[in-house]
Short mmCIF file of C-alpha atoms and ligand atoms in Angstrom, two decimals:
data_model
loop_
_atom_site.label_atom_id
_atom_site.label_comp_id
_atom_site.label_asym_id
_atom_site.label_seq_id
_atom_site.Cartn_x
_atom_site.Cartn_y
_atom_site.Cartn_z
CA MET W 1 46.35 104.26 -67.05
CA LYS W 2 45.42 101.22 -64.98
CA ARG W 3 46.02 101.97 -61.31
CA ILE W 4 45.00 105.24 -59.66
CA ALA W 5 45.34 106.45 -56.08
CA VAL W 6 43.21 109.01 -54.26
CA LEU W 7 44.05 111.00 -51.14
CA THR W 8 42.59 113.83 -49.06
CA SER W 9 44.95 116.40 -47.57
CA GLY W 10 44.97 119.57 -45.42
CA GLY W 11 41.89 120.67 -43.47
CA ASP W 12 38.94 118.33 -43.98
CA ALA W 13 35.84 119.68 -45.71
CA PRO W 14 32.28 118.30 -45.89
CA GLY W 15 31.86 116.65 -49.27
CA MET W 16 35.35 115.16 -49.46
CA ASN W 17 33.81 111.71 -48.97
CA ALA W 18 31.46 112.28 -51.88
CA ALA W 19 34.49 113.18 -54.03
CA VAL W 20 36.37 110.03 -52.95
CA ARG W 21 33.26 107.99 -53.73
CA ALA W 22 33.02 109.50 -57.22
CA VAL W 23 36.71 108.86 -57.96
CA VAL W 24 36.40 105.24 -56.82
CA ARG W 25 33.14 104.45 -58.59
CA LYS W 26 33.92 106.29 -61.84
CA GLY W 27 37.37 104.68 -61.89
CA ILE W 28 35.99 101.18 -61.38
CA TYR W 29 33.33 101.87 -64.02
CA HIS W 30 36.19 102.42 -66.49
CA GLY W 31 38.00 99.24 -65.39
CA LEU W 32 40.67 100.94 -63.25
CA GLU W 33 42.10 99.68 -59.98
CA ILE W 34 41.72 102.34 -57.30
CA PHE W 35 43.82 102.69 -54.15
CA GLY W 36 43.01 104.84 -51.17
CA ILE W 37 45.98 106.57 -49.52
CA LYS W 38 45.57 107.28 -45.82
CA ARG W 39 46.49 110.58 -44.11
CA GLY W 40 47.23 112.63 -47.20
CA PHE W 41 50.78 112.93 -48.52
CA SER W 42 52.17 111.29 -45.36
CA GLY W 43 50.44 108.11 -46.48
CA LEU W 44 52.36 108.17 -49.75
CA ILE W 45 55.65 108.44 -47.85
CA ASN W 46 54.69 105.85 -45.23
CA ARG W 47 53.04 103.52 -47.77
CA GLU W 48 49.67 103.49 -45.99
CA TYR W 49 47.29 102.37 -48.71
CA PHE W 50 44.55 99.90 -49.52
CA ARG W 51 42.63 98.71 -52.55
CA MET W 52 39.23 100.38 -52.81
CA LYS W 53 36.22 98.48 -54.10
CA LEU W 54 32.68 99.62 -54.84
CA GLY W 55 31.69 98.74 -51.26
CA SER W 56 34.58 100.75 -49.76
CA VAL W 57 32.66 103.92 -50.49
CA ALA W 58 29.17 102.69 -49.60
CA ASP W 59 27.27 104.89 -47.12
CA ILE W 60 29.76 107.74 -47.07
CA ILE W 61 28.14 110.30 -49.38
CA HIS W 62 26.27 111.88 -46.47
CA ARG W 63 29.14 111.91 -44.00
CA GLY W 64 31.33 114.89 -43.19
CA GLY W 65 35.08 114.56 -42.71
CA THR W 66 37.05 112.10 -44.81
CA VAL W 67 37.17 108.31 -44.51
CA LEU W 68 40.74 108.44 -45.85
CA HIS W 69 41.77 110.68 -42.94
CA THR W 70 43.79 113.78 -43.64
CA ALA W 71 46.96 115.45 -42.46
CA ARG W 72 49.30 118.33 -43.15
CA SER W 73 52.62 116.66 -44.03
CA PRO W 74 55.82 118.64 -43.31
CA GLU W 75 57.90 115.70 -44.65
CA PHE W 76 56.29 116.00 -48.05
CA LEU W 77 57.51 119.59 -48.31
CA THR W 78 61.08 118.26 -48.60
CA ALA W 79 62.63 116.94 -51.84
CA GLU W 80 63.43 113.69 -50.01
CA GLY W 81 59.81 113.20 -48.93
CA GLN W 82 58.59 113.80 -52.47
CA GLN W 83 61.10 111.28 -53.87
CA GLN W 84 59.95 108.70 -51.31
CA ALA W 85 56.36 109.25 -52.38
CA ALA W 86 57.28 108.91 -56.06
CA ALA W 87 59.26 105.73 -55.33
CA PHE W 88 56.24 104.19 -53.60
CA LEU W 89 54.01 104.99 -56.58
CA ARG W 90 56.58 103.54 -59.00
CA ASP W 91 56.93 100.36 -56.92
CA GLU W 92 53.18 99.88 -56.81
CA LYS W 93 52.80 100.76 -60.51
CA ILE W 94 50.29 103.49 -59.67
CA ASP W 95 50.00 105.70 -62.75
CA GLY W 96 47.97 108.62 -61.45
CA VAL W 97 46.98 110.33 -58.20
CA VAL W 98 43.88 112.39 -57.41
CA VAL W 99 44.57 114.91 -54.64
CA ILE W 100 41.59 116.45 -52.83
CA GLY W 101 42.39 119.48 -50.66
CA GLY W 102 43.11 123.19 -50.37
CA ASP W 103 45.88 125.37 -51.76
CA GLY W 104 48.73 123.62 -49.88
CA SER W 105 47.49 120.25 -51.13
CA LEU W 106 47.25 121.48 -54.71
CA LYS W 107 50.84 122.74 -54.44
CA GLY W 108 51.80 119.24 -53.24
CA ALA W 109 50.00 117.70 -56.22
CA LYS W 110 51.89 120.01 -58.55
CA ALA W 111 55.22 119.04 -56.93
CA LEU W 112 54.41 115.37 -57.44
CA GLY W 113 53.57 116.14 -61.07
CA GLU W 114 56.97 117.77 -61.52
CA ILE W 115 58.75 114.57 -60.55
CA GLY W 116 56.90 112.53 -63.11
CA VAL W 117 53.61 111.42 -61.53
CA ALA W 118 50.34 112.23 -63.32
CA THR W 119 48.19 114.10 -60.80
CA VAL W 120 44.83 115.86 -60.82
CA GLY W 121 43.79 118.21 -58.03
CA ILE W 122 40.27 118.70 -56.69
CA PRO W 123 39.70 121.87 -54.62
CA GLY W 124 38.28 120.85 -51.24
CA THR W 125 38.28 123.43 -48.46
CA ILE W 126 35.66 125.35 -46.50
CA ASP W 127 37.67 128.52 -47.20
CA ASN W 128 36.68 128.80 -50.89
CA ASP W 129 40.01 130.58 -51.41
CA ILE W 130 41.04 128.73 -54.58
CA PRO W 131 41.14 130.95 -57.69
CA LEU W 132 39.50 130.08 -61.03
CA THR W 133 36.76 128.04 -59.38
CA ASP W 134 33.54 129.60 -58.16
CA TYR W 135 33.22 127.03 -55.39
CA THR W 136 35.38 124.57 -53.48
CA ILE W 137 33.98 121.40 -51.92
CA GLY W 138 32.81 122.11 -48.37
CA PHE W 139 32.23 125.83 -48.68
CA ASP W 140 28.47 125.67 -49.18
CA THR W 141 28.03 123.39 -46.15
CA ALA W 142 30.20 125.67 -44.00
CA VAL W 143 28.22 128.74 -45.12
CA ASN W 144 25.02 126.97 -44.05
CA THR W 145 26.57 125.93 -40.72
CA VAL W 146 27.68 129.49 -39.94
CA THR W 147 24.33 130.90 -41.08
CA ASP W 148 22.55 128.54 -38.70
CA ALA W 149 24.85 129.72 -35.89
CA ILE W 150 24.04 133.35 -36.73
CA ASN W 151 20.31 132.60 -36.60
CA ARG W 152 20.65 131.10 -33.14
CA VAL W 153 22.88 133.85 -31.84
CA ARG W 154 20.53 136.48 -33.25
CA ASP W 155 17.68 135.12 -31.09
CA THR W 156 19.64 135.64 -27.90
CA ALA W 157 21.23 138.89 -29.14
CA THR W 158 17.75 140.34 -29.70
CA SER W 159 16.40 139.10 -26.38
CA HIS W 160 19.30 140.50 -24.35
CA GLU W 161 19.91 143.55 -26.55
CA ARG W 162 23.58 142.70 -26.86
CA ILE W 163 26.34 142.89 -29.43
CA PHE W 164 27.63 139.49 -30.53
CA ILE W 165 30.95 139.03 -32.31
CA ILE W 166 31.17 135.71 -34.17
CA GLU W 167 34.62 134.62 -35.33
CA VAL W 168 34.56 132.33 -38.37
CA MET W 169 37.38 130.41 -40.04
CA GLY W 170 39.49 131.89 -42.80
CA ARG W 171 43.14 132.60 -42.06
CA ASP W 172 43.69 134.56 -45.26
CA SER W 173 40.23 134.63 -46.74
CA GLY W 174 36.98 136.40 -45.92
CA GLN W 175 34.83 134.31 -48.30
CA LEU W 176 33.13 132.34 -45.54
CA ALA W 177 32.55 135.46 -43.43
CA LEU W 178 31.14 137.36 -46.40
CA PHE W 179 28.77 134.67 -47.68
CA ALA W 180 27.52 133.66 -44.21
CA GLY W 181 27.28 137.33 -43.25
CA LEU W 182 25.13 138.04 -46.29
CA ALA W 183 22.94 135.00 -45.61
CA GLY W 184 22.61 135.76 -41.91
CA GLY W 185 22.13 139.51 -42.27
CA ALA W 186 25.20 140.41 -40.18
CA GLU W 187 25.38 144.08 -39.25
CA SER W 188 29.14 144.20 -40.01
CA ILE W 189 31.55 141.79 -41.69
CA ILE W 190 35.28 142.10 -41.04
CA VAL W 191 37.55 140.32 -43.55
CA PRO W 192 41.32 140.01 -44.03
CA GLU W 193 41.06 141.45 -47.55
CA ASP W 194 39.94 144.84 -46.20
CA PRO W 195 42.02 146.60 -43.52
CA ILE W 196 40.16 146.44 -40.24
CA ASP W 197 38.55 149.66 -39.07
CA VAL W 198 37.05 148.95 -35.66
CA GLY W 199 36.32 152.66 -35.25
CA GLU W 200 33.95 152.59 -38.22
CA VAL W 201 32.26 149.44 -36.87
CA CYS W 202 31.77 151.25 -33.52
CA ASN W 203 30.31 154.32 -35.24
CA ARG W 204 27.81 152.08 -37.00
CA LEU W 205 26.87 150.43 -33.72
CA LEU W 206 26.44 153.76 -31.94
CA ARG W 207 24.34 155.15 -34.82
CA GLY W 208 22.16 152.04 -34.38
CA VAL W 209 21.87 152.62 -30.65
CA LYS W 210 20.66 156.20 -31.31
CA ARG W 211 17.90 154.74 -33.49
CA GLY W 212 17.00 152.32 -30.68
CA LYS W 213 18.73 149.24 -32.14
CA LEU W 214 20.52 147.63 -29.23
CA HIS W 215 21.51 144.28 -30.74
CA SER W 216 23.91 143.43 -33.54
CA VAL W 217 25.78 140.47 -34.97
CA ILE W 218 29.27 141.14 -36.29
CA LEU W 219 31.18 138.53 -38.25
CA VAL W 220 34.97 138.49 -38.05
CA ALA W 221 37.14 136.20 -40.16
CA GLU W 222 39.93 134.71 -38.04
CA GLY W 223 42.57 136.33 -40.27
CA ALA W 224 41.09 139.80 -39.75
CA GLY W 225 42.31 140.39 -36.21
CA GLY W 226 40.28 137.67 -34.49
CA GLY W 227 37.02 137.88 -32.59
CA LEU W 228 38.56 138.39 -29.13
CA TYR W 229 40.58 141.42 -30.20
CA VAL W 230 37.67 142.98 -32.09
CA GLY W 231 35.31 142.28 -29.16
CA GLU W 232 37.64 143.92 -26.62
CA GLU W 233 38.10 146.98 -28.83
CA ILE W 234 34.37 147.41 -29.39
CA LYS W 235 33.68 147.04 -25.67
CA ARG W 236 36.40 149.57 -24.84
CA ILE W 237 35.25 152.15 -27.39
CA THR W 238 31.45 151.85 -27.12
CA ARG W 239 30.96 150.52 -23.55
CA LEU W 240 28.18 148.33 -24.99
CA ASP W 241 27.40 144.83 -23.74
CA VAL W 242 29.51 142.58 -26.01
CA ARG W 243 29.90 138.79 -26.19
CA VAL W 244 32.38 136.89 -28.40
CA ILE W 245 31.82 133.45 -29.94
CA ILE W 246 34.54 131.52 -31.77
CA LEU W 247 32.88 128.89 -33.95
CA GLY W 248 36.16 127.06 -34.64
CA HIS W 249 36.23 123.55 -36.00
CA LEU W 250 32.51 122.93 -35.76
CA GLN W 251 32.43 124.81 -39.08
CA ARG W 252 34.40 121.99 -40.72
CA GLY W 253 32.16 119.15 -39.57
CA GLY W 254 28.63 118.06 -40.30
CA THR W 255 26.72 116.41 -43.07
CA PRO W 256 27.55 117.90 -46.48
CA SER W 257 24.87 119.94 -48.24
CA ALA W 258 23.29 118.60 -51.43
CA PHE W 259 25.22 121.27 -53.35
CA ASP W 260 28.56 120.04 -52.00
CA ARG W 261 27.71 116.39 -52.67
CA ILE W 262 26.79 117.14 -56.26
CA LEU W 263 29.83 119.38 -56.81
CA ALA W 264 32.09 116.70 -55.30
CA SER W 265 30.54 113.94 -57.41
CA ARG W 266 31.00 115.94 -60.60
CA MET W 267 34.57 116.95 -59.74
CA GLY W 268 35.59 113.41 -58.74
CA ALA W 269 34.25 112.01 -62.01
CA LYS W 270 36.02 114.73 -64.00
CA ALA W 271 39.35 113.90 -62.33
CA ILE W 272 39.09 110.33 -63.62
CA ASP W 273 38.20 111.54 -67.12
CA LEU W 274 41.24 113.82 -67.15
CA LEU W 275 43.61 111.04 -66.08
CA LEU W 276 42.13 108.67 -68.69
CA GLU W 277 42.63 111.34 -71.36
CA GLY W 278 46.27 111.75 -70.29
CA LYS W 279 45.55 115.26 -69.04
CA GLY W 280 47.35 115.25 -65.68
CA GLY W 281 48.88 118.41 -64.22
CA ARG W 282 45.51 120.08 -63.80
CA VAL W 283 42.98 121.12 -61.20
CA VAL W 284 39.27 120.49 -61.65
CA VAL W 285 37.27 123.71 -61.33
CA CYS W 286 33.64 124.81 -61.47
CA ARG W 287 32.95 128.00 -63.40
CA ASN W 288 29.54 129.39 -64.18
CA GLY W 289 28.02 126.05 -63.26
CA CYS W 290 30.27 124.02 -65.58
CA ILE W 291 33.00 121.58 -64.56
CA ASP W 292 36.28 122.30 -66.31
CA SER W 293 40.01 122.10 -65.59
CA VAL W 294 42.98 124.48 -65.47
CA PHE W 295 46.76 123.96 -65.25
CA TYR W 296 48.31 124.12 -61.78
CA ASP W 297 50.42 127.16 -62.64
CA ASP W 298 47.50 129.18 -63.97
CA LEU W 299 45.65 128.62 -60.72
CA LEU W 300 48.49 128.71 -58.18
CA SER W 301 49.93 131.96 -59.56
CA ARG W 302 46.72 133.84 -58.67
CA LYS W 303 45.01 134.93 -55.50
CA LYS W 304 41.24 134.76 -55.20
CA GLY W 305 39.80 138.13 -54.29
CA LEU W 306 36.51 138.82 -52.58
CA SER W 307 33.65 139.91 -54.77
CA ARG W 308 33.63 143.69 -54.26
CA ASP W 309 29.97 143.80 -55.33
CA ASP W 310 28.93 141.29 -52.68
CA TYR W 311 31.02 143.02 -50.03
CA GLN W 312 29.44 146.39 -50.82
CA LEU W 313 25.99 144.84 -50.95
CA ALA W 314 26.47 143.35 -47.47
CA GLY W 315 27.33 146.87 -46.22
CA ILE W 316 24.32 148.46 -47.94
CA LEU W 317 21.87 145.86 -46.64
CA ALA W 318 23.18 146.15 -43.09
CA ILE W 319 22.40 149.89 -42.82
O1 F6P B 1 41.95 125.73 -44.47
C1 F6P B 1 40.84 125.38 -43.73
C2 F6P B 1 40.96 125.91 -42.32
O2 F6P B 1 39.80 125.49 -41.63
C3 F6P B 1 41.14 127.41 -42.18
O3 F6P B 1 39.97 128.15 -42.33
C4 F6P B 1 41.73 127.50 -40.80
O4 F6P B 1 42.47 128.69 -40.65
C5 F6P B 1 42.60 126.30 -40.73
O5 F6P B 1 42.06 125.36 -41.65
C6 F6P B 1 42.70 125.66 -39.37
O6 F6P B 1 43.60 124.62 -39.44
P1 F6P B 1 43.81 123.53 -38.30
O7 F6P B 1 42.64 122.61 -38.32
O8 F6P B 1 45.07 122.84 -38.69
O9 F6P B 1 43.90 124.27 -37.00
#
């Protein structure tokens, strides 16, 4: 293993830069040549790459987003696109690729592995929806960002005695809604994993009103019906004063938390170790505080569920 490429793919996540930095610096430490691929898998197909030196990753550990840029590549989903990517890597004598991204990106890394390229995946997504790892890069920062938004909204919700619905990201996953809801003390949390029951949410609100509690913050994951729908329903059923906020992409930006930087640094370094040991075909994970790795199939064949205990706890504490 002499020449290794690194790319970021799918939705960006704070901490991706710290992971790129770790791959580059750990690789150079071991005498490897490292290449940065621009715009995810599209960059492999379009041959957009550059040699990365120690200085290429200076001053990026604290920056959100990804200096390599990212994209979702429909071309790479085709057999032809994958062959073009493999041909580029063969031509450039690149022996291994580190792919940083969410579930779609890890599937892409697996596909590349199946046509003969050694790949290692690093889970990077604010969704934290990757199984067999407790945390993905970017999740902790996003939880803090949403918690900060809840704090701010709570001030105005209390002052005006209003109901605020906050929609957070998570097409198929309620992890972000649950963790930020727990941290921010949300009165209700609506997640895709649990069938939506707006009626029950309204009953809770009306019970609160009877006790004199006129403000509430309700978190809705985007995949659980969406904030606008939930807001309209609550307004229609309760006739309370409701406002809806969609946090959107501001949840994906911002300076990464210390936790995400450390996680990303450890995962990036592990990816290099795995490639040097000839252990491609794996995803780096973090379990019980330890960095480890699992095979693509073990991870991609599962779905990460919400912690039932945490979900119940959020309900109990919001009484
Ligand atoms: O996967 C990360 C994520 O932010 C999801 O939570 C969200 O549903 C999606 O990406 C949004 O994607 P895009 O930026 O392409 O609109």
